[in-house]
Short mmCIF file of the C-alpha atoms (twelve columns), coordinates in Angstrom:
data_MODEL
# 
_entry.id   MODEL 
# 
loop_
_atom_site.group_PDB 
_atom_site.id 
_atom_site.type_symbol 
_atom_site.label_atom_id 
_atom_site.label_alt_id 
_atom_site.label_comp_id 
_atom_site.label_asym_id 
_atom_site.label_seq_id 
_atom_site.Cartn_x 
_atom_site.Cartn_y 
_atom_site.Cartn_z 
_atom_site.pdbx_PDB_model_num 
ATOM 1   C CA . UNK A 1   80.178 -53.845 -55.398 1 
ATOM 2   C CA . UNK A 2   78.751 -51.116 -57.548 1 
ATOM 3   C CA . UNK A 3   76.706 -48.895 -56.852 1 
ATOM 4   C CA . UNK A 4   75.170 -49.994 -60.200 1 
ATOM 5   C CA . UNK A 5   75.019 -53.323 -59.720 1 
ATOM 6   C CA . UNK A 6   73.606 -52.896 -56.442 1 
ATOM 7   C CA . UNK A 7   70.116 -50.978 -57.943 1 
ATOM 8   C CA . UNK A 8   69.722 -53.316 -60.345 1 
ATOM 9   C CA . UNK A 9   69.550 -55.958 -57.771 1 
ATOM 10  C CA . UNK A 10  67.081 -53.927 -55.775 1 
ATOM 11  C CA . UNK A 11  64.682 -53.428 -59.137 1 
ATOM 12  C CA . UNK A 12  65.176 -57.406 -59.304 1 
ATOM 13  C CA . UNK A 13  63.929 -57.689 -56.093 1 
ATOM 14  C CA . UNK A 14  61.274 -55.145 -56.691 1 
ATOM 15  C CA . UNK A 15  59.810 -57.656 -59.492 1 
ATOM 16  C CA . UNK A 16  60.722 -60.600 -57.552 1 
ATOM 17  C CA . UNK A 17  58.103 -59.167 -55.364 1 
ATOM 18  C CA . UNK A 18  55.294 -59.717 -58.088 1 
ATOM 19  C CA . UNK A 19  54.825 -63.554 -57.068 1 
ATOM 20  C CA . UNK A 20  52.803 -65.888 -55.293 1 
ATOM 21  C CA . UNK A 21  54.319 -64.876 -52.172 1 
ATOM 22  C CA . UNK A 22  53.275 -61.122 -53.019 1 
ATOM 23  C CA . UNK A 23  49.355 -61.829 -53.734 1 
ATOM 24  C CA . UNK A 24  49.474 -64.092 -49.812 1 
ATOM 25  C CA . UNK A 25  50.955 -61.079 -48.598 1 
ATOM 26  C CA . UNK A 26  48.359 -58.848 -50.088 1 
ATOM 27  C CA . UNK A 27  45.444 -61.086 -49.225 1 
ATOM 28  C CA . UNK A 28  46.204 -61.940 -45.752 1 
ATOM 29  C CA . UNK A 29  46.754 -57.602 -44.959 1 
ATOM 30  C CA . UNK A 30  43.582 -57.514 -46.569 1 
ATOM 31  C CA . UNK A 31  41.907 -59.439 -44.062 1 
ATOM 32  C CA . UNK A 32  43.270 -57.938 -41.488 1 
ATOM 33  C CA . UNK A 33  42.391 -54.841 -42.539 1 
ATOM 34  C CA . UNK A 34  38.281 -56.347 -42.637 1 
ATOM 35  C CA . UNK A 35  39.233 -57.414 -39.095 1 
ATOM 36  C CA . UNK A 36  41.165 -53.696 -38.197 1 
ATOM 37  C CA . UNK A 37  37.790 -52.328 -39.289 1 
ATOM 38  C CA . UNK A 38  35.588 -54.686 -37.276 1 
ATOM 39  C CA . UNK A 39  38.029 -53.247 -34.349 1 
ATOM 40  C CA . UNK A 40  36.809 -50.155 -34.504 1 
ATOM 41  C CA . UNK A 41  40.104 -48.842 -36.321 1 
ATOM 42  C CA . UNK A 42  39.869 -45.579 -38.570 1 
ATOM 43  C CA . UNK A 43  41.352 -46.380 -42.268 1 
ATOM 44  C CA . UNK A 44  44.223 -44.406 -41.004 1 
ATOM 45  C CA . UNK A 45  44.854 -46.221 -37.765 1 
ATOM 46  C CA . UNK A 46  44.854 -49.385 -39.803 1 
ATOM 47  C CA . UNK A 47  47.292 -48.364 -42.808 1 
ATOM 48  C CA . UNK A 48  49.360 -46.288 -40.094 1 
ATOM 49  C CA . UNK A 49  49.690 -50.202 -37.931 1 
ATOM 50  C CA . UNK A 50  50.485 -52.019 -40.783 1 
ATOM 51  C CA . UNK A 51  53.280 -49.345 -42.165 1 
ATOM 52  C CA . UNK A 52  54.432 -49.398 -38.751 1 
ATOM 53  C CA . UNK A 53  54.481 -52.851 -37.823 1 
ATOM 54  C CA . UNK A 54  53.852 -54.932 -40.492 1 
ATOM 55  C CA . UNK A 55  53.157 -58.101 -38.677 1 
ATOM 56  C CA . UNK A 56  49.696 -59.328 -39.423 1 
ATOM 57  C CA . UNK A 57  49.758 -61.646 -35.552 1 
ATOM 58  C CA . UNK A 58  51.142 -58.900 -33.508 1 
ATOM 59  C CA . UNK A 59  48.554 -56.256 -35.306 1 
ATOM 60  C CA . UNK A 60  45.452 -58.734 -34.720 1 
ATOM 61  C CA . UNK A 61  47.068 -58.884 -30.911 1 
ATOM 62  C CA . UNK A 62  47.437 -55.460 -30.340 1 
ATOM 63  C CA . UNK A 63  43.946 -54.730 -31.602 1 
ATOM 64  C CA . UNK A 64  42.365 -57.904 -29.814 1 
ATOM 65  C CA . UNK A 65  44.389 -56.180 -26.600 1 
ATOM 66  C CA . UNK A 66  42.977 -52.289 -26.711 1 
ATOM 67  C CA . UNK A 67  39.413 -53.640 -27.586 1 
ATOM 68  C CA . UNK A 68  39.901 -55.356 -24.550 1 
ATOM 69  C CA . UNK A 69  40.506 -52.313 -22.557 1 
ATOM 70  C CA . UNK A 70  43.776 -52.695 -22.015 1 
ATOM 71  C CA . UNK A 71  46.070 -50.048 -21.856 1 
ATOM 72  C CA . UNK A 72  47.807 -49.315 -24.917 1 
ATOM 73  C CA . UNK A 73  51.123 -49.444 -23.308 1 
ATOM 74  C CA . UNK A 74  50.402 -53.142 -22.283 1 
ATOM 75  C CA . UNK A 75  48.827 -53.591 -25.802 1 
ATOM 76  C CA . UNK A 76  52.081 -52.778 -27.383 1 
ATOM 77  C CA . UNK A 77  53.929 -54.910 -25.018 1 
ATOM 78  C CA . UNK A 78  51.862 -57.931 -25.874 1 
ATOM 79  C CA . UNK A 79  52.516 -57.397 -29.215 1 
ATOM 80  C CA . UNK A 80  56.024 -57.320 -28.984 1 
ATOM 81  C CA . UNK A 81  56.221 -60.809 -27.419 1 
ATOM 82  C CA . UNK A 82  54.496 -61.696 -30.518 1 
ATOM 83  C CA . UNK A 83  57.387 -61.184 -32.801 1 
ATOM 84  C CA . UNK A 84  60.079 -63.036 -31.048 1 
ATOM 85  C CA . UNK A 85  59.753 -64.974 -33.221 1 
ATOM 86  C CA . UNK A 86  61.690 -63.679 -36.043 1 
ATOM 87  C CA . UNK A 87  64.337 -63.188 -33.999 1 
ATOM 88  C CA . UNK A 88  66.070 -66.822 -34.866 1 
ATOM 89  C CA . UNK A 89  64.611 -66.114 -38.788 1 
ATOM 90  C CA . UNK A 90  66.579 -63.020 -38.556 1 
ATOM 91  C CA . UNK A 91  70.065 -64.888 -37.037 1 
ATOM 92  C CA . UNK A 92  69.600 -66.930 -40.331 1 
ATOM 93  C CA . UNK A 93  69.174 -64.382 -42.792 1 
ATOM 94  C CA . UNK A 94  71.663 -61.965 -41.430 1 
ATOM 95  C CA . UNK A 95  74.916 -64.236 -42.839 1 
ATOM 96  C CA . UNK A 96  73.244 -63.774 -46.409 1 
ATOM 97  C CA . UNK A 97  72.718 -60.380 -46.181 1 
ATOM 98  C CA . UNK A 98  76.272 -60.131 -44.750 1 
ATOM 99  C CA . UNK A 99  78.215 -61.447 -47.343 1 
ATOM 100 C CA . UNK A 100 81.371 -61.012 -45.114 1 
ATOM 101 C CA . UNK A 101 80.908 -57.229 -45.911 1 
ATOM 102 C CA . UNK A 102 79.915 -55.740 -43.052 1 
ATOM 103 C CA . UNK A 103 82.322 -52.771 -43.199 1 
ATOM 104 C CA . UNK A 104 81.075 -51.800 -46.393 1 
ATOM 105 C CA . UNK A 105 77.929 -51.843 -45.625 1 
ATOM 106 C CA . UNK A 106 75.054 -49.132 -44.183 1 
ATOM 107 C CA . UNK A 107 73.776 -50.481 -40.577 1 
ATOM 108 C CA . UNK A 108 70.291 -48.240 -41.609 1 
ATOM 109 C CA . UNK A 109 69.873 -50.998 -44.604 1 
ATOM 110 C CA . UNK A 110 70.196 -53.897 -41.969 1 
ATOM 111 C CA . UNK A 111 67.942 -52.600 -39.744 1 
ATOM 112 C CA . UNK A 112 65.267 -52.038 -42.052 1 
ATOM 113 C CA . UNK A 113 65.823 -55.521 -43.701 1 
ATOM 114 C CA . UNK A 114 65.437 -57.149 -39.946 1 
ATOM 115 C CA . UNK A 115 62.482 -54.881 -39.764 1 
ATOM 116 C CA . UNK A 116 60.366 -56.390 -42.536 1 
ATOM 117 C CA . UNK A 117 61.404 -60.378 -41.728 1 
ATOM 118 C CA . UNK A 118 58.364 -61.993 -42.214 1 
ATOM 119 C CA . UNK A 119 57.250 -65.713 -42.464 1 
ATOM 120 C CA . UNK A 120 56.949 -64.811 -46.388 1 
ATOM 121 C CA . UNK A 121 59.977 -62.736 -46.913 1 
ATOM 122 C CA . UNK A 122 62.142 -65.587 -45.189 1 
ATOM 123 C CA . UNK A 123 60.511 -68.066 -47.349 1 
ATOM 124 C CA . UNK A 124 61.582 -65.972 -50.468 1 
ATOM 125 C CA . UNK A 125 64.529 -65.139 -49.517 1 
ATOM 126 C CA . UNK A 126 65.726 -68.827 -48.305 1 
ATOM 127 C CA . UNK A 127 64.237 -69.958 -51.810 1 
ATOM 128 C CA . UNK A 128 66.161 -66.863 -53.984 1 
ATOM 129 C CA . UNK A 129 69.032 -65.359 -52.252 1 
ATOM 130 C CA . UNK A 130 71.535 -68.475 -52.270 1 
ATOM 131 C CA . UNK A 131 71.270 -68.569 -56.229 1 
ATOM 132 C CA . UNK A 132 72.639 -64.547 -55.833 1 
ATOM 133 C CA . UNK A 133 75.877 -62.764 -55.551 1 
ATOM 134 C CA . UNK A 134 76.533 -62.463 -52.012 1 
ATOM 135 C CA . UNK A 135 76.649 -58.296 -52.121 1 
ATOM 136 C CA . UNK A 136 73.876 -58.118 -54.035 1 
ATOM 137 C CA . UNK A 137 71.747 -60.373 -51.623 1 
ATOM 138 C CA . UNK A 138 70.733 -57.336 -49.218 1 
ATOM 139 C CA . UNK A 139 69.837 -54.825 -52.141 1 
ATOM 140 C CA . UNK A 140 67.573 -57.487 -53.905 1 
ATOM 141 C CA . UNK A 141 66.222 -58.580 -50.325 1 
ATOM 142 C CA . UNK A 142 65.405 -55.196 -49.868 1 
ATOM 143 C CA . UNK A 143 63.552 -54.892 -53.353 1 
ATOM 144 C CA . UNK A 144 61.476 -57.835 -52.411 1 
ATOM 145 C CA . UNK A 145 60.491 -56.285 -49.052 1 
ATOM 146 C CA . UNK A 146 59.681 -52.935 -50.317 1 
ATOM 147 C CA . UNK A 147 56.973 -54.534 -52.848 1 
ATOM 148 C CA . UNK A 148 55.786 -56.634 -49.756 1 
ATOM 149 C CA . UNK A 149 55.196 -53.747 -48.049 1 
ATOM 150 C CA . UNK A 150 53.303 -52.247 -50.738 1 
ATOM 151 C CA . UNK A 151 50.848 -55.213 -50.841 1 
ATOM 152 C CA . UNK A 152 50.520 -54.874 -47.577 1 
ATOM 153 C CA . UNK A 153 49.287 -51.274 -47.369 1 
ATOM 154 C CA . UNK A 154 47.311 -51.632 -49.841 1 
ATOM 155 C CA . UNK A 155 45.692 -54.527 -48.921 1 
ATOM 156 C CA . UNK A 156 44.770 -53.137 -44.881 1 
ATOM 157 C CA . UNK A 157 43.148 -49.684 -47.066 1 
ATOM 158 C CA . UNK A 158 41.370 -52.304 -49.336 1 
ATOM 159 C CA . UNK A 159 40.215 -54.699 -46.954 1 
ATOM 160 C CA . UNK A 160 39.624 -52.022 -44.282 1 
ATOM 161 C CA . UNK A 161 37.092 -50.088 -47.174 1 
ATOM 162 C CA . UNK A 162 35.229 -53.737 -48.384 1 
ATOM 163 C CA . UNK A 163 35.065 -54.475 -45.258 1 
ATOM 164 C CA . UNK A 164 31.080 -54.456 -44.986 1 
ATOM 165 C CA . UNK A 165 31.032 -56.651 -48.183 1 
ATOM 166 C CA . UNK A 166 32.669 -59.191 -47.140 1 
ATOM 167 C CA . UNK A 167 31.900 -61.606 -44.891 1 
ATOM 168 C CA . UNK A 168 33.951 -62.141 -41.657 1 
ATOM 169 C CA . UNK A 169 34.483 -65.727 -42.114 1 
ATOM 170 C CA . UNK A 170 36.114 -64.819 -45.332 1 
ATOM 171 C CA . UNK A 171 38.522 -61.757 -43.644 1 
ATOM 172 C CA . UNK A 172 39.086 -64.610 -40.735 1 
ATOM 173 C CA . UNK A 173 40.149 -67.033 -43.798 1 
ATOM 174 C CA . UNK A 174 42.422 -64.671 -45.251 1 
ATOM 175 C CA . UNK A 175 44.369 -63.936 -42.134 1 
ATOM 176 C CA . UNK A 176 45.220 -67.761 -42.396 1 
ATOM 177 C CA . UNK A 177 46.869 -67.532 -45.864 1 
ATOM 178 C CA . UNK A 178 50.194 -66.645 -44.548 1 
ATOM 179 C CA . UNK A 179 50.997 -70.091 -41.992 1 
ATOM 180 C CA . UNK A 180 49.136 -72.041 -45.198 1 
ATOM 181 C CA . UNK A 181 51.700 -70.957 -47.697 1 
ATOM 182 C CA . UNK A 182 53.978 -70.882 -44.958 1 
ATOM 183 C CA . UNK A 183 53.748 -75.029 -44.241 1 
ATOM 184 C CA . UNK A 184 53.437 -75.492 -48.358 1 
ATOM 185 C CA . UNK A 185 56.404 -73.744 -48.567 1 
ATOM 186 C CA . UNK A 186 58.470 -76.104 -45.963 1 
ATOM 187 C CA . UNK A 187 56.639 -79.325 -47.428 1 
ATOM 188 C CA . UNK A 188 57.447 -77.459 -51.045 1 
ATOM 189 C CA . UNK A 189 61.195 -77.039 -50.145 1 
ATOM 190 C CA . UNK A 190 62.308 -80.159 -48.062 1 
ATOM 191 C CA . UNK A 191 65.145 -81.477 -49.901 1 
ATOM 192 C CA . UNK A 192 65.800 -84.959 -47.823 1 
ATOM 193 C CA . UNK A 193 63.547 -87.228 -46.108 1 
ATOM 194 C CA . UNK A 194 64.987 -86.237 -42.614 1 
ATOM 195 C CA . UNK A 195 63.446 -82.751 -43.695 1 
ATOM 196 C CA . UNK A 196 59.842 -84.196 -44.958 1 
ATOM 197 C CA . UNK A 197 59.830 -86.124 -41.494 1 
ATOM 198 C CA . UNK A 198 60.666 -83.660 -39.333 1 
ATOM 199 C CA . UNK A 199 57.445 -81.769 -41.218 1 
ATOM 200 C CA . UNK A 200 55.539 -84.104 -40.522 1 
ATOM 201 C CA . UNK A 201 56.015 -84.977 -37.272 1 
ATOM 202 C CA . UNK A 202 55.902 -81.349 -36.748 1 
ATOM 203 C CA . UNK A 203 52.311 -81.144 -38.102 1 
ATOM 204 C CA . UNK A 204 51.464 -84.135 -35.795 1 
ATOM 205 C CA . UNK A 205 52.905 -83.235 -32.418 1 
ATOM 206 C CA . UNK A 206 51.329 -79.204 -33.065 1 
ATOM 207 C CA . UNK A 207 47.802 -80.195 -32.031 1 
ATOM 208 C CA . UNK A 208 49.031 -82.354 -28.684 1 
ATOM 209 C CA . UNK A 209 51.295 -79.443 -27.855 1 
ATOM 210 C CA . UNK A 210 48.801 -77.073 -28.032 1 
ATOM 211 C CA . UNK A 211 46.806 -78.788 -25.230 1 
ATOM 212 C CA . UNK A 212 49.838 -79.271 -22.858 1 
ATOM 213 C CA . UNK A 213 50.480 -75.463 -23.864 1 
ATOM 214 C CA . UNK A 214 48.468 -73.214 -26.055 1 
ATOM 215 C CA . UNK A 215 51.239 -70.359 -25.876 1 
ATOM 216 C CA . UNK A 216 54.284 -71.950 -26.775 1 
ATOM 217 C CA . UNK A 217 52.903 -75.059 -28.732 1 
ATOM 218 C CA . UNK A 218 54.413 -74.287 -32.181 1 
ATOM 219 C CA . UNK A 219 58.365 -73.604 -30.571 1 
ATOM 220 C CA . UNK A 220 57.706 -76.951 -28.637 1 
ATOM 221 C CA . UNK A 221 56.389 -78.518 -31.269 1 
ATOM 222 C CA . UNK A 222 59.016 -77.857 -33.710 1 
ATOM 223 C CA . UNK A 223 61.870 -78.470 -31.240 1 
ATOM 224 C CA . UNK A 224 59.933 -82.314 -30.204 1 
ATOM 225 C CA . UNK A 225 59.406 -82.963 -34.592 1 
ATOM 226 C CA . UNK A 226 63.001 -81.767 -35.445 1 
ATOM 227 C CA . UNK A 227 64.575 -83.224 -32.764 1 
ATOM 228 C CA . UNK A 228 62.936 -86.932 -32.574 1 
ATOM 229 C CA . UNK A 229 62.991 -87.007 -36.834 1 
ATOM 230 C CA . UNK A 230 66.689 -86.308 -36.130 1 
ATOM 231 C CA . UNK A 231 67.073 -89.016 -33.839 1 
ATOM 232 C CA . UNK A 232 65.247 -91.357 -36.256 1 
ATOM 233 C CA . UNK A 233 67.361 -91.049 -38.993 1 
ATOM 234 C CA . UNK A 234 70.099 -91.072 -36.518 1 
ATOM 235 C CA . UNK A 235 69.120 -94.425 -35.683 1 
ATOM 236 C CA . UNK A 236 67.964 -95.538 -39.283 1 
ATOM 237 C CA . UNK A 237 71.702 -94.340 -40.288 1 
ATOM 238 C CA . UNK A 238 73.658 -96.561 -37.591 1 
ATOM 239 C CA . UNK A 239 71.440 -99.555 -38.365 1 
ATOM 240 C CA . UNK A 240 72.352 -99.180 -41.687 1 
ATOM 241 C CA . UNK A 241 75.815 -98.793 -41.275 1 
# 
């Protein structure tokens, strides 16, 4: 592992960063930034959140939260619930960016990557980092993230100035890019038909979940679609055999 080899890998990741992925990124940050502005947040305050943050739900929470008049300590607590998420996107990605060379490796670098784990940047980097070297997955991962970030800067200080040109149904569309290419992505990249089905029944059980529980209706959701299209095919298989 050079240290060569290892910034070449980052400027690959830099470039991978020019994508599809890249221009959801930069749309959705500009709607929030519309919606930031519509929140009574300074162009600072807005560029500052998403630098900071960099979690488009947690930011629209937090913002939703102190508009509400509620303190900003609670505010940031509330947001942080919001990104528990990521923490079993993280579990996965951390094996690739380990590359069973931990020792070797600077914690700092890990802790930023976790940082920036994103519905996007998971996508990307489930789609591009099993085709790469396995010490050269962090450093392009890292590349990727770093022109993410960009877009999303960018994007809040663009959004946040066009603001009064645009209309908020459009800012409140944009904010919706990221689960949109998000679900594409899944149908995009399901490899069997256990994986299409457990989409699927995903996508069907959401709605119903959301009316039995409108906080935690995508984690039971996913856990009811993966776990009955697993049973299916379970059942499918020994009928077969």
């Amino acid at each position: 592992m050079t240290a060569a080899g290892l910034g070449q890998a980052y400027r690959s990741g830099l470039f991978g960063g020019l994508s599809v992925a890249g221009a959801v990124v930069f749309a959705t940050f500009m709607g929030f930034g519309a919606f930031a502005r519509d929140g009574g947040l300074t162009l600072l305050e807005a560029v500052l959140m998403t630098g900071a943050m960099y979690a488009v739900p947690g930011q629209v929470v937090m913002i939703d939260q102190v508009t509400q008049g509620a303190a900003l300590a609670t505010a940031a607590l509330v947001a942080t619930f919001t990104s528990v998420r990521f923490l079993p996107i993280a579990v996965v990605l951390m094996p690739h960016f380990l590359g069973g060379r931990l020792p070797r490796l600077p914690r700092l670098l890990l802790v930023v990557a976790v940082h920036f784990v994103s519905v996007t940047s998971y996508v990307e980097a489930m789609r591009l980092l099993p085709s790469l070297k396995p010490e050269h997955r962090l450093a392009y991962f890292l590349g990727v993230i770093s022109t993410f970030s960009i877009f999303g800067v960018t994007g809040t200080a663009l959004g946040h100035v066009v603001a009064g040109e645009v209309p908020g149904v459009v800012a409140l569309a944009l904010l919706y890019l990221t689960p949109l290419y998000f679900m594409l992505s899944v149908i995009a990249s399901a490899v069997t038909t256990l994986d299409r089905l457990a989409a699927l029944l995903g996508g069907v059980l959401g709605p119903l979940c959301y009316l039995a529980s409108p906080d935690l209706y995508l984690l039971f959701a996913g856990l009811a679609g993966g776990t009955l299209a697993f049973a299916i095919a379970r059942f499918v298989s020994s009928r077969r055999g």
